Amino acid sequence: MTAVTPEKAPSLRPPADGVGELTIVPHRRPWRLVTGLAALVLSAQFLHGLAVNPGWDWPTFRTFVFSDSILRAVGVTLQLTAYGTVLGFALGAVIAALRLSGSPILRTIAWTYVWAFRSIPLIVQLVFWFNLAYLYRRIGIGIPFGPSFVSFGTMDLLGALGAAVLGLALHQAAYAAEIIRGGVLAVDAGQLEAAAALGIPRFRQAWRIVLPQAMRGILPNAANEVISLFKGTSIVYVMAIGELFYQVQVIYGRTGRVVPLLMVATVWYVLLTTALSLVQYWVERYFARGSERHAPPTPWQRLRAAVTEIKEKRA
Amino acid sequence: MSGDGTTAMVEVRGVHKRFGRLEVLRGIDLDVRPGTVTVVLGPSGSGKSTLLRAVNHLEKLDQGYVRVDGELIGYRRVGDKLRELPEREVLKQRTRLGFVFQNFNLFPHLTVLENLVEAPVGALGVPKDKARARALELLERVGLADKAAEYPRRLSGGQQQRVAIARALALEPKVLLFDEPTSALDPELVGEVLDVIKDLARTGTTMIVVTHEIGFAREVADTVVFMDGGVVVEQGAPARVLDDPQHERTRAFLAKVL
């Protein structure tokens, strides 16, 4: 760079050609308007169809959507989801810990578990657990390869619902383990080092320092898994368990009204998935504390800010 | 065992450390007297950070030993062997050594106060209210009492490092270890961190500081250690090592950084 003397310094005033005084106009996008309108028309057509097409048979929908048998079936679906989630993630956490442990034997066992349960289709597993009594008539606790002290009939221990929960939880655990492991690996190694340098005991390091930070990476994937499990429970209809999808099939088998009853199931699945998504939003927000300089506003805060802005503009 | 001012607070003897085929430490001997400041200088890759990490057993040793206040760190003598201690014991020993990292490594999901309270409560079992009171005192000392409820990421780098120093002090350690405490900071923030360390030096805290700040070494150090290629090339009073170095390697390094 060469030194510029004050006399030679370029003038900061706009040139005298008048360009500096012209109005600035943003680029126009006429196609946005056209495509937007087209989308609106198509959406209106679809909604109109929902309302007037007699095939949807809304009176039948209304009869069944809050009927006792459907509500009970929704309960079973929620129960299967809850058990599958809690047991699956608890076992998944253990497997993730094994995979991250220093012992090659434990690491291999955990790896094999994940490999096996991700390889076998869920529906095959479910039918297999349902037929466990064929392989093992009785299950006992005792000395390995030796005598057992107590034993139970497999069918008493594991009814159809038990077999379904077992299958869902074992399947879920394989995926949960990988999600948890991924979250833990994403935590900066310096965090563990700092905790170790401060002499914080091992369990507390994991519980207070690593897990809360890992949760940020775990949560979006875990929520995906819970939602997919929630809908995936419909697969246990193969075991004749009265969850939502099975119950709907029973009813339309009897009445022949397939479409409105499928809508009953659809509406329940959509409603509950929406509820789960809301829970996800708030839990994620909780674990994001400290991660950014300023916490992003909640949707409620955003709405209020928008309303205030409009009011101020009017005033 | 110590405290008479003649025995070393930190005693490093014949320490070797290898990473695969690379020998990072090749026989280090070092004594740090209680209440003194030792500044370790050297080009990057000379092994100074590894040495510091070896002192609180963040690195295992291949040979040699480290003693702090007469106690072997990370090992226990069994006959003619040094057997590594179980992790629980090592963690207990580390509560007597404060470590300050180049990248601060504050816990981002905990507030400043929670960062300072975590180790005294979790590792030493200090009652919470007592740990809090002590933490607030320490924040006062590093000039950040008003940031107690803040999350670390909302602070500047210099403030974060001052919190990290307070966090290390919360365990009331016998020795403070600093691993390039100002290397991750913008130039205008270096001074505030060095001021805190200088203040600690005046109050007689035993410290080992790995740094590139020659001016700081000249002003604060009782002993300057120059390392290169995994060995201590020379050590002594700052005036001697910095102004009248005896070795060609020291001269070459100082010529580059001054």
PDB file of N, CA and C in Angstrom, chain B residues 43-124:
ATOM      1  N   PRO B  43       9.665 -23.920  21.992  1.00  0.00           N
ATOM      2  CA  PRO B  43       8.911 -23.947  20.736  1.00  0.00           C
ATOM      3  C   PRO B  43       7.784 -24.970  20.798  1.00  0.00           C
ATOM      4  N   SER B  44       6.789 -24.827  19.910  1.00  0.00           N
ATOM      5  CA  SER B  44       5.698 -25.797  19.934  1.00  0.00           C
ATOM      6  C   SER B  44       6.254 -27.171  19.560  1.00  0.00           C
ATOM      7  N   GLY B  45       5.719 -28.189  20.225  1.00  0.00           N
ATOM      8  CA  GLY B  45       6.218 -29.541  20.018  1.00  0.00           C
ATOM      9  C   GLY B  45       7.411 -29.873  20.891  1.00  0.00           C
ATOM     10  N   SER B  46       7.769 -28.960  21.796  1.00  0.00           N
ATOM     11  CA  SER B  46       8.943 -29.229  22.635  1.00  0.00           C
ATOM     12  C   SER B  46       8.590 -30.108  23.821  1.00  0.00           C
ATOM     13  N   GLY B  47       7.293 -30.340  24.062  1.00  0.00           N
ATOM     14  CA  GLY B  47       6.885 -31.232  25.138  1.00  0.00           C
ATOM     15  C   GLY B  47       6.452 -30.504  26.405  1.00  0.00           C
ATOM     16  N   LYS B  48       6.364 -29.151  26.360  1.00  0.00           N
ATOM     17  CA  LYS B  48       6.058 -28.431  27.602  1.00  0.00           C
ATOM     18  C   LYS B  48       4.633 -28.683  28.091  1.00  0.00           C
ATOM     19  N   SER B  49       3.664 -28.747  27.173  1.00  0.00           N
ATOM     20  CA  SER B  49       2.292 -29.043  27.596  1.00  0.00           C
ATOM     21  C   SER B  49       2.175 -30.471  28.121  1.00  0.00           C
ATOM     22  N   THR B  50       2.855 -31.397  27.462  1.00  0.00           N
ATOM     23  CA  THR B  50       2.825 -32.797  27.906  1.00  0.00           C
ATOM     24  C   THR B  50       3.404 -32.915  29.315  1.00  0.00           C
ATOM     25  N   LEU B  51       4.472 -32.163  29.574  1.00  0.00           N
ATOM     26  CA  LEU B  51       5.068 -32.181  30.907  1.00  0.00           C
ATOM     27  C   LEU B  51       4.052 -31.711  31.951  1.00  0.00           C
ATOM     28  N   LEU B  52       3.375 -30.622  31.625  1.00  0.00           N
ATOM     29  CA  LEU B  52       2.393 -30.071  32.557  1.00  0.00           C
ATOM     30  C   LEU B  52       1.268 -31.082  32.817  1.00  0.00           C
ATOM     31  N   ARG B  53       0.824 -31.732  31.730  1.00  0.00           N
ATOM     32  CA  ARG B  53      -0.250 -32.718  31.870  1.00  0.00           C
ATOM     33  C   ARG B  53       0.215 -33.951  32.630  1.00  0.00           C
ATOM     34  N   ALA B  54       1.511 -34.250  32.524  1.00  0.00           N
ATOM     35  CA  ALA B  54       2.052 -35.392  33.262  1.00  0.00           C
ATOM     36  C   ALA B  54       2.046 -35.106  34.771  1.00  0.00           C
ATOM     37  N   VAL B  55       2.185 -33.832  35.136  1.00  0.00           N
ATOM     38  CA  VAL B  55       2.246 -33.488  36.563  1.00  0.00           C
ATOM     39  C   VAL B  55       0.941 -33.834  37.265  1.00  0.00           C
ATOM     40  N   ASN B  56      -0.216 -33.683  36.575  1.00  0.00           N
ATOM     41  CA  ASN B  56      -1.440 -34.118  37.268  1.00  0.00           C
ATOM     42  C   ASN B  56      -2.029 -35.389  36.661  1.00  0.00           C
ATOM     43  N   HIS B  57      -1.173 -36.154  36.003  1.00  0.00           N
ATOM     44  CA  HIS B  57      -1.529 -37.490  35.529  1.00  0.00           C
ATOM     45  C   HIS B  57      -2.634 -37.464  34.479  1.00  0.00           C
ATOM     46  N   LEU B  58      -2.756 -36.356  33.722  1.00  0.00           N
ATOM     47  CA  LEU B  58      -3.610 -36.409  32.532  1.00  0.00           C
ATOM     48  C   LEU B  58      -2.887 -37.205  31.452  1.00  0.00           C
ATOM     49  N   GLU B  59      -1.552 -37.320  31.599  1.00  0.00           N
ATOM     50  CA  GLU B  59      -0.771 -38.228  30.753  1.00  0.00           C
ATOM     51  C   GLU B  59      -0.109 -39.260  31.657  1.00  0.00           C
ATOM     52  N   LYS B  60      -0.165 -40.536  31.233  1.00  0.00           N
ATOM     53  CA  LYS B  60       0.556 -41.576  31.959  1.00  0.00           C
ATOM     54  C   LYS B  60       2.035 -41.487  31.607  1.00  0.00           C
ATOM     55  N   LEU B  61       2.879 -41.941  32.519  1.00  0.00           N
ATOM     56  CA  LEU B  61       4.319 -41.870  32.273  1.00  0.00           C
ATOM     57  C   LEU B  61       4.821 -43.211  31.740  1.00  0.00           C
ATOM     58  N   ASP B  62       5.893 -43.158  30.948  1.00  0.00           N
ATOM     59  CA  ASP B  62       6.544 -44.394  30.523  1.00  0.00           C
ATOM     60  C   ASP B  62       7.716 -44.718  31.441  1.00  0.00           C
ATOM     61  N   GLN B  63       8.240 -43.675  32.084  1.00  0.00           N
ATOM     62  CA  GLN B  63       9.360 -43.859  32.992  1.00  0.00           C
ATOM     63  C   GLN B  63       9.458 -42.632  33.872  1.00  0.00           C
ATOM     64  N   GLY B  64      10.079 -42.792  35.038  1.00  0.00           N
ATOM     65  CA  GLY B  64      10.243 -41.659  35.934  1.00  0.00           C
ATOM     66  C   GLY B  64       9.056 -41.464  36.854  1.00  0.00           C
ATOM     67  N   TYR B  65       9.083 -40.377  37.628  1.00  0.00           N
ATOM     68  CA  TYR B  65       7.963 -40.124  38.527  1.00  0.00           C
ATOM     69  C   TYR B  65       7.765 -38.635  38.762  1.00  0.00           C
ATOM     70  N   VAL B  66       6.581 -38.309  39.279  1.00  0.00           N
ATOM     71  CA  VAL B  66       6.252 -36.946  39.687  1.00  0.00           C
ATOM     72  C   VAL B  66       5.780 -37.016  41.134  1.00  0.00           C
ATOM     73  N   ARG B  67       6.328 -36.144  41.964  1.00  0.00           N
ATOM     74  CA  ARG B  67       5.835 -36.053  43.344  1.00  0.00           C
ATOM     75  C   ARG B  67       5.336 -34.640  43.599  1.00  0.00           C
ATOM     76  N   VAL B  68       4.202 -34.542  44.270  1.00  0.00           N
ATOM     77  CA  VAL B  68       3.713 -33.233  44.691  1.00  0.00           C
ATOM     78  C   VAL B  68       3.598 -33.255  46.205  1.00  0.00           C
ATOM     79  N   ASP B  69       4.296 -32.336  46.860  1.00  0.00           N
ATOM     80  CA  ASP B  69       4.308 -32.283  48.313  1.00  0.00           C
ATOM     81  C   ASP B  69       4.661 -33.646  48.896  1.00  0.00           C
ATOM     82  N   GLY B  70       5.612 -34.314  48.246  1.00  0.00           N
ATOM     83  CA  GLY B  70       6.108 -35.588  48.748  1.00  0.00           C
ATOM     84  C   GLY B  70       5.300 -36.798  48.338  1.00  0.00           C
ATOM     85  N   GLU B  71       4.132 -36.578  47.710  1.00  0.00           N
ATOM     86  CA  GLU B  71       3.261 -37.710  47.364  1.00  0.00           C
ATOM     87  C   GLU B  71       3.387 -38.049  45.885  1.00  0.00           C
ATOM     88  N   LEU B  72       3.628 -39.333  45.584  1.00  0.00           N
ATOM     89  CA  LEU B  72       3.696 -39.767  44.193  1.00  0.00           C
ATOM     90  C   LEU B  72       2.353 -39.535  43.515  1.00  0.00           C
ATOM     91  N   ILE B  73       2.373 -38.990  42.294  1.00  0.00           N
ATOM     92  CA  ILE B  73       1.138 -38.710  41.578  1.00  0.00           C
ATOM     93  C   ILE B  73       0.859 -39.810  40.557  1.00  0.00           C
ATOM     94  N   GLY B  74      -0.312 -40.404  40.671  1.00  0.00           N
ATOM     95  CA  GLY B  74      -0.764 -41.380  39.685  1.00  0.00           C
ATOM     96  C   GLY B  74      -0.231 -42.790  39.900  1.00  0.00           C
ATOM     97  N   TYR B  75       0.718 -42.943  40.801  1.00  0.00           N
ATOM     98  CA  TYR B  75       1.325 -44.256  41.005  1.00  0.00           C
ATOM     99  C   TYR B  75       1.547 -44.490  42.494  1.00  0.00           C
ATOM    100  N   ARG B  76       1.802 -45.783  42.787  1.00  0.00           N
ATOM    101  CA  ARG B  76       2.173 -46.094  44.168  1.00  0.00           C
ATOM    102  C   ARG B  76       3.290 -47.109  44.072  1.00  0.00           C
ATOM    103  N   ARG B  77       4.223 -47.004  44.993  1.00  0.00           N
ATOM    104  CA  ARG B  77       5.377 -47.869  44.901  1.00  0.00           C
ATOM    105  C   ARG B  77       5.071 -49.224  45.509  1.00  0.00           C
ATOM    106  N   VAL B  78       5.301 -50.277  44.745  1.00  0.00           N
ATOM    107  CA  VAL B  78       5.143 -51.641  45.239  1.00  0.00           C
ATOM    108  C   VAL B  78       6.451 -52.352  44.951  1.00  0.00           C
ATOM    109  N   GLY B  79       7.279 -52.545  45.995  1.00  0.00           N
ATOM    110  CA  GLY B  79       8.598 -53.140  45.788  1.00  0.00           C
ATOM    111  C   GLY B  79       9.418 -52.257  44.872  1.00  0.00           C
ATOM    112  N   ASP B  80       9.889 -52.813  43.762  1.00  0.00           N
ATOM    113  CA  ASP B  80      10.680 -51.988  42.853  1.00  0.00           C
ATOM    114  C   ASP B  80       9.862 -51.552  41.642  1.00  0.00           C
ATOM    115  N   LYS B  81       8.538 -51.552  41.817  1.00  0.00           N
ATOM    116  CA  LYS B  81       7.668 -51.128  40.702  1.00  0.00           C
ATOM    117  C   LYS B  81       6.823 -49.922  41.095  1.00  0.00           C
ATOM    118  N   LEU B  82       6.458 -49.136  40.089  1.00  0.00           N
ATOM    119  CA  LEU B  82       5.458 -48.095  40.296  1.00  0.00           C
ATOM    120  C   LEU B  82       4.172 -48.581  39.661  1.00  0.00           C
ATOM    121  N   ARG B  83       3.159 -48.837  40.485  1.00  0.00           N
ATOM    122  CA  ARG B  83       1.905 -49.375  39.966  1.00  0.00           C
ATOM    123  C   ARG B  83       0.897 -48.239  39.845  1.00  0.00           C
ATOM    124  N   GLU B  84       0.208 -48.159  38.684  1.00  0.00           N
ATOM    125  CA  GLU B  84      -0.740 -47.068  38.487  1.00  0.00           C
ATOM    126  C   GLU B  84      -1.890 -47.190  39.477  1.00  0.00           C
ATOM    127  N   LEU B  85      -2.298 -46.061  40.018  1.00  0.00           N
ATOM    128  CA  LEU B  85      -3.394 -46.042  40.983  1.00  0.00           C
ATOM    129  C   LEU B  85      -4.725 -46.211  40.269  1.00  0.00           C
ATOM    130  N   PRO B  86      -5.736 -46.759  40.972  1.00  0.00           N
ATOM    131  CA  PRO B  86      -7.079 -46.781  40.380  1.00  0.00           C
ATOM    132  C   PRO B  86      -7.561 -45.350  40.168  1.00  0.00           C
ATOM    133  N   GLU B  87      -8.476 -45.187  39.189  1.00  0.00           N
ATOM    134  CA  GLU B  87      -8.885 -43.841  38.790  1.00  0.00           C
ATOM    135  C   GLU B  87      -9.417 -43.024  39.972  1.00  0.00           C
ATOM    136  N   ARG B  88     -10.123 -43.702  40.866  1.00  0.00           N
ATOM    137  CA  ARG B  88     -10.703 -43.000  42.011  1.00  0.00           C
ATOM    138  C   ARG B  88      -9.624 -42.275  42.827  1.00  0.00           C
ATOM    139  N   GLU B  89      -8.493 -42.961  43.012  1.00  0.00           N
ATOM    140  CA  GLU B  89      -7.392 -42.374  43.783  1.00  0.00           C
ATOM    141  C   GLU B  89      -6.762 -41.212  43.024  1.00  0.00           C
ATOM    142  N   VAL B  90      -6.613 -41.401  41.695  1.00  0.00           N
ATOM    143  CA  VAL B  90      -6.020 -40.335  40.883  1.00  0.00           C
ATOM    144  C   VAL B  90      -6.886 -39.085  40.955  1.00  0.00           C
ATOM    145  N   LEU B  91      -8.223 -39.292  40.859  1.00  0.00           N
ATOM    146  CA  LEU B  91      -9.143 -38.152  40.907  1.00  0.00           C
ATOM    147  C   LEU B  91      -8.999 -37.410  42.233  1.00  0.00           C
ATOM    148  N   LYS B  92      -8.806 -38.173  43.311  1.00  0.00           N
ATOM    149  CA  LYS B  92      -8.641 -37.560  44.616  1.00  0.00           C
ATOM    150  C   LYS B  92      -7.363 -36.718  44.649  1.00  0.00           C
ATOM    151  N   GLN B  93      -6.290 -37.268  44.075  1.00  0.00           N
ATOM    152  CA  GLN B  93      -5.033 -36.505  44.051  1.00  0.00           C
ATOM    153  C   GLN B  93      -5.183 -35.216  43.256  1.00  0.00           C
ATOM    154  N   ARG B  94      -5.974 -35.286  42.168  1.00  0.00           N
ATOM    155  CA  ARG B  94      -6.090 -34.111  41.296  1.00  0.00           C
ATOM    156  C   ARG B  94      -6.808 -32.951  41.971  1.00  0.00           C
ATOM    157  N   THR B  95      -7.594 -33.251  43.022  1.00  0.00           N
ATOM    158  CA  THR B  95      -8.264 -32.147  43.704  1.00  0.00           C
ATOM    159  C   THR B  95      -7.242 -31.260  44.408  1.00  0.00           C
ATOM    160  N   ARG B  96      -6.012 -31.742  44.545  1.00  0.00           N
ATOM    161  CA  ARG B  96      -4.982 -30.920  45.191  1.00  0.00           C
ATOM    162  C   ARG B  96      -4.140 -30.162  44.172  1.00  0.00           C
ATOM    163  N   LEU B  97      -4.474 -30.347  42.876  1.00  0.00           N
ATOM    164  CA  LEU B  97      -3.757 -29.661  41.802  1.00  0.00           C
ATOM    165  C   LEU B  97      -4.774 -28.906  40.954  1.00  0.00           C
ATOM    166  N   GLY B  98      -4.543 -27.618  40.765  1.00  0.00           N
ATOM    167  CA  GLY B  98      -5.454 -26.869  39.892  1.00  0.00           C
ATOM    168  C   GLY B  98      -4.894 -26.846  38.486  1.00  0.00           C
ATOM    169  N   PHE B  99      -5.770 -27.017  37.483  1.00  0.00           N
ATOM    170  CA  PHE B  99      -5.298 -27.010  36.099  1.00  0.00           C
ATOM    171  C   PHE B  99      -6.111 -25.997  35.302  1.00  0.00           C
ATOM    172  N   VAL B 100      -5.419 -25.124  34.592  1.00  0.00           N
ATOM    173  CA  VAL B 100      -6.100 -24.128  33.752  1.00  0.00           C
ATOM    174  C   VAL B 100      -5.733 -24.411  32.298  1.00  0.00           C
ATOM    175  N   PHE B 101      -6.776 -24.607  31.460  1.00  0.00           N
ATOM    176  CA  PHE B 101      -6.554 -25.033  30.082  1.00  0.00           C
ATOM    177  C   PHE B 101      -6.450 -23.843  29.126  1.00  0.00           C
ATOM    178  N   GLN B 102      -5.789 -24.098  28.010  1.00  0.00           N
ATOM    179  CA  GLN B 102      -5.693 -23.078  26.960  1.00  0.00           C
ATOM    180  C   GLN B 102      -7.088 -22.649  26.488  1.00  0.00           C
ATOM    181  N   ASN B 103      -7.986 -23.639  26.308  1.00  0.00           N
ATOM    182  CA  ASN B 103      -9.334 -23.335  25.802  1.00  0.00           C
ATOM    183  C   ASN B 103     -10.368 -23.241  26.914  1.00  0.00           C
ATOM    184  N   PHE B 104      -9.948 -22.912  28.099  1.00  0.00           N
ATOM    185  CA  PHE B 104     -10.802 -22.685  29.276  1.00  0.00           C
ATOM    186  C   PHE B 104     -11.534 -23.953  29.726  1.00  0.00           C
ATOM    187  N   ASN B 105     -12.227 -24.621  28.785  1.00  0.00           N
ATOM    188  CA  ASN B 105     -13.012 -25.810  29.121  1.00  0.00           C
ATOM    189  C   ASN B 105     -13.972 -25.589  30.277  1.00  0.00           C
ATOM    190  N   LEU B 106     -14.602 -24.426  30.299  1.00  0.00           N
ATOM    191  CA  LEU B 106     -15.681 -24.237  31.266  1.00  0.00           C
ATOM    192  C   LEU B 106     -16.860 -25.099  30.846  1.00  0.00           C
ATOM    193  N   PHE B 107     -17.725 -25.445  31.802  1.00  0.00           N
ATOM    194  CA  PHE B 107     -18.895 -26.257  31.472  1.00  0.00           C
ATOM    195  C   PHE B 107     -19.991 -25.328  30.952  1.00  0.00           C
ATOM    196  N   PRO B 108     -20.308 -25.394  29.655  1.00  0.00           N
ATOM    197  CA  PRO B 108     -21.175 -24.367  29.058  1.00  0.00           C
ATOM    198  C   PRO B 108     -22.619 -24.432  29.537  1.00  0.00           C
ATOM    199  N   HIS B 109     -23.057 -25.596  30.037  1.00  0.00           N
ATOM    200  CA  HIS B 109     -24.457 -25.728  30.450  1.00  0.00           C
ATOM    201  C   HIS B 109     -24.653 -25.348  31.910  1.00  0.00           C
ATOM    202  N   LEU B 110     -23.574 -24.993  32.592  1.00  0.00           N
ATOM    203  CA  LEU B 110     -23.683 -24.561  33.988  1.00  0.00           C
ATOM    204  C   LEU B 110     -23.340 -23.071  34.067  1.00  0.00           C
ATOM    205  N   THR B 111     -23.970 -22.369  35.006  1.00  0.00           N
ATOM    206  CA  THR B 111     -23.638 -20.953  35.169  1.00  0.00           C
ATOM    207  C   THR B 111     -22.231 -20.835  35.732  1.00  0.00           C
ATOM    208  N   VAL B 112     -21.718 -19.608  35.727  1.00  0.00           N
ATOM    209  CA  VAL B 112     -20.385 -19.349  36.253  1.00  0.00           C
ATOM    210  C   VAL B 112     -20.279 -19.871  37.692  1.00  0.00           C
ATOM    211  N   LEU B 113     -21.277 -19.542  38.513  1.00  0.00           N
ATOM    212  CA  LEU B 113     -21.239 -19.981  39.910  1.00  0.00           C
ATOM    213  C   LEU B 113     -21.266 -21.515  40.002  1.00  0.00           C
ATOM    214  N   GLU B 114     -22.137 -22.136  39.198  1.00  0.00           N
ATOM    215  CA  GLU B 114     -22.226 -23.605  39.219  1.00  0.00           C
ATOM    216  C   GLU B 114     -20.917 -24.250  38.775  1.00  0.00           C
ATOM    217  N   ASN B 115     -20.222 -23.601  37.823  1.00  0.00           N
ATOM    218  CA  ASN B 115     -18.913 -24.089  37.406  1.00  0.00           C
ATOM    219  C   ASN B 115     -17.945 -24.150  38.582  1.00  0.00           C
ATOM    220  N   LEU B 116     -18.014 -23.121  39.440  1.00  0.00           N
ATOM    221  CA  LEU B 116     -17.077 -23.044  40.562  1.00  0.00           C
ATOM    222  C   LEU B 116     -17.471 -23.981  41.708  1.00  0.00           C
ATOM    223  N   VAL B 117     -18.766 -24.272  41.815  1.00  0.00           N
ATOM    224  CA  VAL B 117     -19.265 -25.062  42.941  1.00  0.00           C
ATOM    225  C   VAL B 117     -19.154 -26.561  42.649  1.00  0.00           C
ATOM    226  N   GLU B 118     -19.175 -26.909  41.362  1.00  0.00           N
ATOM    227  CA  GLU B 118     -19.274 -28.305  40.934  1.00  0.00           C
ATOM    228  C   GLU B 118     -18.220 -29.218  41.590  1.00  0.00           C
ATOM    229  N   ALA B 119     -16.952 -28.845  41.470  1.00  0.00           N
ATOM    230  CA  ALA B 119     -15.903 -29.729  41.980  1.00  0.00           C
ATOM    231  C   ALA B 119     -15.837 -29.783  43.513  1.00  0.00           C
ATOM    232  N   PRO B 120     -15.883 -28.652  44.203  1.00  0.00           N
ATOM    233  CA  PRO B 120     -15.865 -28.752  45.672  1.00  0.00           C
ATOM    234  C   PRO B 120     -17.008 -29.622  46.208  1.00  0.00           C
ATOM    235  N   VAL B 121     -18.194 -29.484  45.639  1.00  0.00           N
ATOM    236  CA  VAL B 121     -19.342 -30.270  46.103  1.00  0.00           C
ATOM    237  C   VAL B 121     -19.221 -31.716  45.627  1.00  0.00           C
ATOM    238  N   GLY B 122     -18.922 -31.887  44.321  1.00  0.00           N
ATOM    239  CA  GLY B 122     -18.943 -33.227  43.741  1.00  0.00           C
ATOM    240  C   GLY B 122     -17.733 -34.070  44.096  1.00  0.00           C
ATOM    241  N   ALA B 123     -16.578 -33.436  44.276  1.00  0.00           N
ATOM    242  CA  ALA B 123     -15.365 -34.220  44.511  1.00  0.00           C
ATOM    243  C   ALA B 123     -14.959 -34.222  45.979  1.00  0.00           C
ATOM    244  N   LEU B 124     -15.163 -33.099  46.670  1.00  0.00           N
ATOM    245  CA  LEU B 124     -14.702 -33.017  48.061  1.00  0.00           C
ATOM    246  C   LEU B 124     -15.834 -33.127  49.060  1.00  0.00           C
TER     247      LEU B 124
END
